[in-house]
Each structure stands twice: as structure tokens, then as C-alpha cells.
Amino acid sequence: MKIGKRLRHIDAMVEPGYSHIWDCCCDHGLLGAALLSRLAAPFIHFVDIVPELMNELESRLRRFYPRSAWQVHCIDVAALPLSHHDGRQLVIIAGVGGDLMVQLVRAIHGANPDADIDFLLCPVHHQFTLRQQLIRLGFHLQQERLLEENRRFYELLLVSPRPDDRQHRNKVSAVGEQIWQAHSPEQADTASRYLRKTLAHYQRVQGGRKTDVQHIIAAYRAVTVQPLHSRTVAVCHHSLCGK
Ligand SMILES: C[S@@+](CC[C@H](N)C(=O)[O-])C[C@H]1O[C@@H](n2cnc3c(N)ncnc32)[C@H](O)[C@@H]1O
């Protein structure tokens, strides 16, 4: 099955070493199927709350992947049965709003505070809220990416609750850090347009006078997109980022 740019980028951020990968809110299971095809982990789980989708997906997986190790779970992602499995686990949640993602991550982490789990997150909107929650939970950043698909921007965050090794010691930043470091002129252009769009969004919210988002505006105003290919490093000077 062919997958789009966003799911391809998520797939590319999945490194070897996990025993179980959970494609959460999987819808038609495109991402999980891609992971299954390339044997990204010994066991792939597909999770969604809609029974019709999961029945249909299960039939397709039986047909196309009869000998692979997979399981379909028709459950709320907040109730993932992670403790039933051993080894390193990766929980992928993509394509849902940042607010829902916050609830799901909080529930999963709350039920498995000491488990060896990484989270790969790609929210639709509310990235700032999600980052705030990850900071509150004390999560560590492994990697973050920014991408554009169909004129929409997406942040991809690979985070971990536990600082196991040197790679995991970076704090999650309130507005992102690696995403503003462009390795090519194209990335610099994407990051600049994303920054402008995000600022414009929060300025509109502030103008509406219903919610005070001045601190968010200040945080994004402190970001500079600077191309790494010209050997300059992007720095966020805002105190919220803790850098
Ligand atoms: C837009 S699809 C995302 C598909 C895919 N992950 C992606 O990024 O393209 C969102 C899916 O999330 C599922 N969903 C929403 N809340 C959920 C929850 N609490 N537990 C399980 N699935 C949920 C919906 O049923 C829907 O299929």
C-alpha cells in the first residue's frame, strides 16, 4: 500500500530495536502495514476505536500478511495493554489533535510509569499544548522533525519518559529546537513559513481576546530559523524553552 509523505517521514523515524510497535489511532492501518512490510519490529499492533475499521483491517492483514506477527485491537488508545508485553515498545500516535494526544499520552504514561516506552507523536494542531504536557511529564526528546504535506505543517516528536542514555537527555522545548535548524534551503523555507503561520495564528487568537496567548507569541517570536548548511545554529532565547 502506498503511503503519503507524512506517514513516510514517521516510518523513517522508527529505528530498529523495538520488540513491539503500536500504530495507534491507525484508521486503515497504512502506517502499521508499512512497518510490517519492512519488518520494523518483531510484532506490530494496530489500534483504533472504530469496530468497522478494525474488522476490515483484520481481514486485509489476514489476507496480505498471513505469516507476520500482528494484532488488531479495537480499544481506546488510553487503555493500551502495554504491560502484557516485554521489551522495548514504541507507541506511535498520529493524525489526531494535540489535545486528545495529551490525554492519551498522559493515560498511557500514568498506567506504565516505569515501562521502557518511546512515543512517536505527530499531532494535528495544538503542538504547543502537547509540548507543554511533555515538559510537565518530564519527557526527553530524541528527535523532532518538521514537514509540510498538502500545504499543512506537521511536527514529529520522538520522545521518551526515561533518560536511558546520552541521546535521551535533551529536554523537550516549548516551541521546538531541531525543527528550526534547516539542513537545506528548502527546509529553511518550510521552517520560516511555518513560523510565520504559527505566529499569525496565535496573534489572531490574541486579537479575539478570549484567551491570553501572549506568552506563546513571545516564545515563537524568540525563535530564529537559521540554516545549518551555512554553519549557523538556531537558538531559541525564550525562558520557556529552558535552554
Ligand atoms: C485521522 S485518523 C489518523 C490515521 C493515521 N494515524 C494517520 O495519521 O493518518 C484518526 C483515527 O483516530 C481514531 N481515534 C480517535 N480517538 C481514538 C481513541 N481514543 N482510541 C482509539 N482510536 C481513536 C479514529 O477512529 C480515527 O480512525
PDB file of N, CA, C and O and ligand atoms in Angstrom, residues 6-7 10 23-27 47-50 53 75-78 94-96 100 104, ligand 1:
ATOM      1  N   ARG A   6       3.782  12.380   4.925  1.00  0.00           N
ATOM      2  CA  ARG A   6       3.781  12.462   6.393  1.00  0.00           C
ATOM      3  C   ARG A   6       4.025  11.089   7.013  1.00  0.00           C
ATOM      4  O   ARG A   6       4.889  10.928   7.882  1.00  0.00           O
ATOM      5  N   LEU A   7       3.291  10.084   6.536  1.00  0.00           N
ATOM      6  CA  LEU A   7       3.468   8.739   7.100  1.00  0.00           C
ATOM      7  C   LEU A   7       4.849   8.177   6.750  1.00  0.00           C
ATOM      8  O   LEU A   7       5.451   7.459   7.545  1.00  0.00           O
ATOM      9  N   ILE A  10       7.196   9.568   9.271  1.00  0.00           N
ATOM     10  CA  ILE A  10       7.022   8.901  10.568  1.00  0.00           C
ATOM     11  C   ILE A  10       7.709   7.534  10.514  1.00  0.00           C
ATOM     12  O   ILE A  10       8.475   7.168  11.412  1.00  0.00           O
ATOM     13  N   ASP A  23       0.753   1.028  16.359  1.00  0.00           N
ATOM     14  CA  ASP A  23       0.237   2.070  15.459  1.00  0.00           C
ATOM     15  C   ASP A  23      -1.136   2.464  16.009  1.00  0.00           C
ATOM     16  O   ASP A  23      -2.137   1.785  15.757  1.00  0.00           O
ATOM     17  N   CYS A  24      -1.156   3.546  16.787  1.00  0.00           N
ATOM     18  CA  CYS A  24      -2.390   3.938  17.495  1.00  0.00           C
ATOM     19  C   CYS A  24      -3.211   4.906  16.646  1.00  0.00           C
ATOM     20  O   CYS A  24      -2.649   5.681  15.875  1.00  0.00           O
ATOM     21  N   CYS A  25      -4.534   4.884  16.861  1.00  0.00           N
ATOM     22  CA  CYS A  25      -5.440   5.687  16.030  1.00  0.00           C
ATOM     23  C   CYS A  25      -5.129   5.392  14.569  1.00  0.00           C
ATOM     24  O   CYS A  25      -4.957   6.298  13.744  1.00  0.00           O
ATOM     25  N   CYS A  26      -5.040   4.095  14.251  1.00  0.00           N
ATOM     26  CA  CYS A  26      -4.431   3.667  12.980  1.00  0.00           C
ATOM     27  C   CYS A  26      -5.349   3.818  11.781  1.00  0.00           C
ATOM     28  O   CYS A  26      -4.891   3.701  10.646  1.00  0.00           O
ATOM     29  N   ASP A  27      -6.657   4.028  11.996  1.00  0.00           N
ATOM     30  CA  ASP A  27      -7.579   4.180  10.878  1.00  0.00           C
ATOM     31  C   ASP A  27      -7.467   2.953   9.956  1.00  0.00           C
ATOM     32  O   ASP A  27      -7.706   1.852  10.409  1.00  0.00           O
ATOM     33  N   VAL A  47      -4.205  -0.264  16.455  1.00  0.00           N
ATOM     34  CA  VAL A  47      -5.206   0.113  17.463  1.00  0.00           C
ATOM     35  C   VAL A  47      -6.104   1.239  16.947  1.00  0.00           C
ATOM     36  O   VAL A  47      -5.609   2.280  16.499  1.00  0.00           O
ATOM     37  N   ASP A  48      -7.387   0.998  17.011  1.00  0.00           N
ATOM     38  CA  ASP A  48      -8.347   2.075  16.722  1.00  0.00           C
ATOM     39  C   ASP A  48      -9.650   1.723  17.436  1.00  0.00           C
ATOM     40  O   ASP A  48      -9.907   0.569  17.765  1.00  0.00           O
ATOM     41  N   ILE A  49     -10.462   2.746  17.626  1.00  0.00           N
ATOM     42  CA  ILE A  49     -11.660   2.551  18.444  1.00  0.00           C
ATOM     43  C   ILE A  49     -12.903   2.228  17.610  1.00  0.00           C
ATOM     44  O   ILE A  49     -13.956   1.901  18.150  1.00  0.00           O
ATOM     45  N   VAL A  50     -12.777   2.279  16.282  1.00  0.00           N
ATOM     46  CA  VAL A  50     -13.952   2.070  15.410  1.00  0.00           C
ATOM     47  C   VAL A  50     -14.023   0.597  14.946  1.00  0.00           C
ATOM     48  O   VAL A  50     -13.164   0.146  14.178  1.00  0.00           O
ATOM     49  N   LEU A  53     -13.822  -0.336  11.077  1.00  0.00           N
ATOM     50  CA  LEU A  53     -12.472  -0.153  10.525  1.00  0.00           C
ATOM     51  C   LEU A  53     -11.570  -1.322  10.905  1.00  0.00           C
ATOM     52  O   LEU A  53     -10.805  -1.841  10.092  1.00  0.00           O
ATOM     53  N   ILE A  75      -9.839  -0.867  20.644  1.00  0.00           N
ATOM     54  CA  ILE A  75      -9.922  -0.316  22.007  1.00  0.00           C
ATOM     55  C   ILE A  75      -9.591   1.180  21.979  1.00  0.00           C
ATOM     56  O   ILE A  75      -9.088   1.700  20.986  1.00  0.00           O
ATOM     57  N   ASP A  76      -9.844   1.825  23.111  1.00  0.00           N
ATOM     58  CA  ASP A  76      -9.411   3.206  23.300  1.00  0.00           C
ATOM     59  C   ASP A  76      -7.894   3.177  23.519  1.00  0.00           C
ATOM     60  O   ASP A  76      -7.398   2.380  24.335  1.00  0.00           O
ATOM     61  N   VAL A  77      -7.185   4.032  22.822  1.00  0.00           N
ATOM     62  CA  VAL A  77      -5.725   4.054  22.944  1.00  0.00           C
ATOM     63  C   VAL A  77      -5.300   4.351  24.392  1.00  0.00           C
ATOM     64  O   VAL A  77      -4.224   3.925  24.827  1.00  0.00           O
ATOM     65  N   ALA A  78      -6.149   5.033  25.135  1.00  0.00           N
ATOM     66  CA  ALA A  78      -5.813   5.328  26.539  1.00  0.00           C
ATOM     67  C   ALA A  78      -5.627   4.046  27.348  1.00  0.00           C
ATOM     68  O   ALA A  78      -5.007   4.068  28.408  1.00  0.00           O
ATOM     69  N   ALA A  94      -0.564   9.369  15.635  1.00  0.00           N
ATOM     70  CA  ALA A  94      -0.502  10.388  14.578  1.00  0.00           C
ATOM     71  C   ALA A  94      -1.888  10.661  14.051  1.00  0.00           C
ATOM     72  O   ALA A  94      -2.778   9.806  14.102  1.00  0.00           O
ATOM     73  N   GLY A  95      -2.062  11.894  13.593  1.00  0.00           N
ATOM     74  CA  GLY A  95      -3.302  12.217  12.890  1.00  0.00           C
ATOM     75  C   GLY A  95      -4.475  12.554  13.783  1.00  0.00           C
ATOM     76  O   GLY A  95      -5.610  12.574  13.324  1.00  0.00           O
ATOM     77  N   VAL A  96      -4.219  12.801  15.067  1.00  0.00           N
ATOM     78  CA  VAL A  96      -5.300  13.300  15.943  1.00  0.00           C
ATOM     79  C   VAL A  96      -4.826  14.621  16.562  1.00  0.00           C
ATOM     80  O   VAL A  96      -3.637  14.929  16.567  1.00  0.00           O
ATOM     81  N   LEU A 100      -6.277  15.774  22.288  1.00  0.00           N
ATOM     82  CA  LEU A 100      -6.554  14.346  22.512  1.00  0.00           C
ATOM     83  C   LEU A 100      -5.241  13.603  22.768  1.00  0.00           C
ATOM     84  O   LEU A 100      -5.156  12.730  23.642  1.00  0.00           O
ATOM     85  N   LEU A 104      -4.153  11.028  25.769  1.00  0.00           N
ATOM     86  CA  LEU A 104      -3.726   9.648  25.517  1.00  0.00           C
ATOM     87  C   LEU A 104      -2.336   9.382  26.106  1.00  0.00           C
ATOM     88  O   LEU A 104      -2.119   8.378  26.783  1.00  0.00           O
TER      89      LEU A 104
HETATM   90  C1  LIG B   1      -7.444  10.770  11.021  1.00  0.00           C
HETATM   91  S1  LIG B   1      -7.267   9.168  11.632  1.00  0.00           S
HETATM   92  C2  LIG B   1      -5.493   9.055  11.743  1.00  0.00           C
HETATM   93  C3  LIG B   1      -4.955   7.933  10.910  1.00  0.00           C
HETATM   94  C4  LIG B   1      -3.455   7.765  10.936  1.00  0.00           C
HETATM   95  N1  LIG B   1      -2.938   7.574  12.271  1.00  0.00           N
HETATM   96  C5  LIG B   1      -2.785   8.958  10.298  1.00  0.00           C
HETATM   97  O1  LIG B   1      -2.031   9.662  10.961  1.00  0.00           O
HETATM   98  O2  LIG B   1      -3.005   9.182   9.092  1.00  0.00           O
HETATM   99  C6  LIG B   1      -7.771   9.284  13.322  1.00  0.00           C
HETATM  100  C7  LIG B   1      -8.222   7.946  13.901  1.00  0.00           C
HETATM  101  O3  LIG B   1      -8.156   8.033  15.324  1.00  0.00           O
HETATM  102  C8  LIG B   1      -9.150   7.160  15.849  1.00  0.00           C
HETATM  103  N2  LIG B   1      -9.331   7.513  17.265  1.00  0.00           N
HETATM  104  C9  LIG B   1      -9.711   8.701  17.780  1.00  0.00           C
HETATM  105  N3  LIG B   1      -9.712   8.661  19.138  1.00  0.00           N
HETATM  106  C10 LIG B   1      -9.309   7.418  19.481  1.00  0.00           C
HETATM  107  C11 LIG B   1      -9.090   6.761  20.729  1.00  0.00           C
HETATM  108  N4  LIG B   1      -9.291   7.395  21.900  1.00  0.00           N
HETATM  109  N5  LIG B   1      -8.689   5.488  20.728  1.00  0.00           N
HETATM  110  C12 LIG B   1      -8.510   4.833  19.550  1.00  0.00           C
HETATM  111  N6  LIG B   1      -8.675   5.396  18.341  1.00  0.00           N
HETATM  112  C13 LIG B   1      -9.075   6.670  18.294  1.00  0.00           C
HETATM  113  C14 LIG B   1     -10.329   7.411  14.933  1.00  0.00           C
HETATM  114  O4  LIG B   1     -11.234   6.344  14.981  1.00  0.00           O
HETATM  115  C15 LIG B   1      -9.629   7.556  13.561  1.00  0.00           C
HETATM  116  O5  LIG B   1      -9.642   6.335  12.850  1.00  0.00           O
END
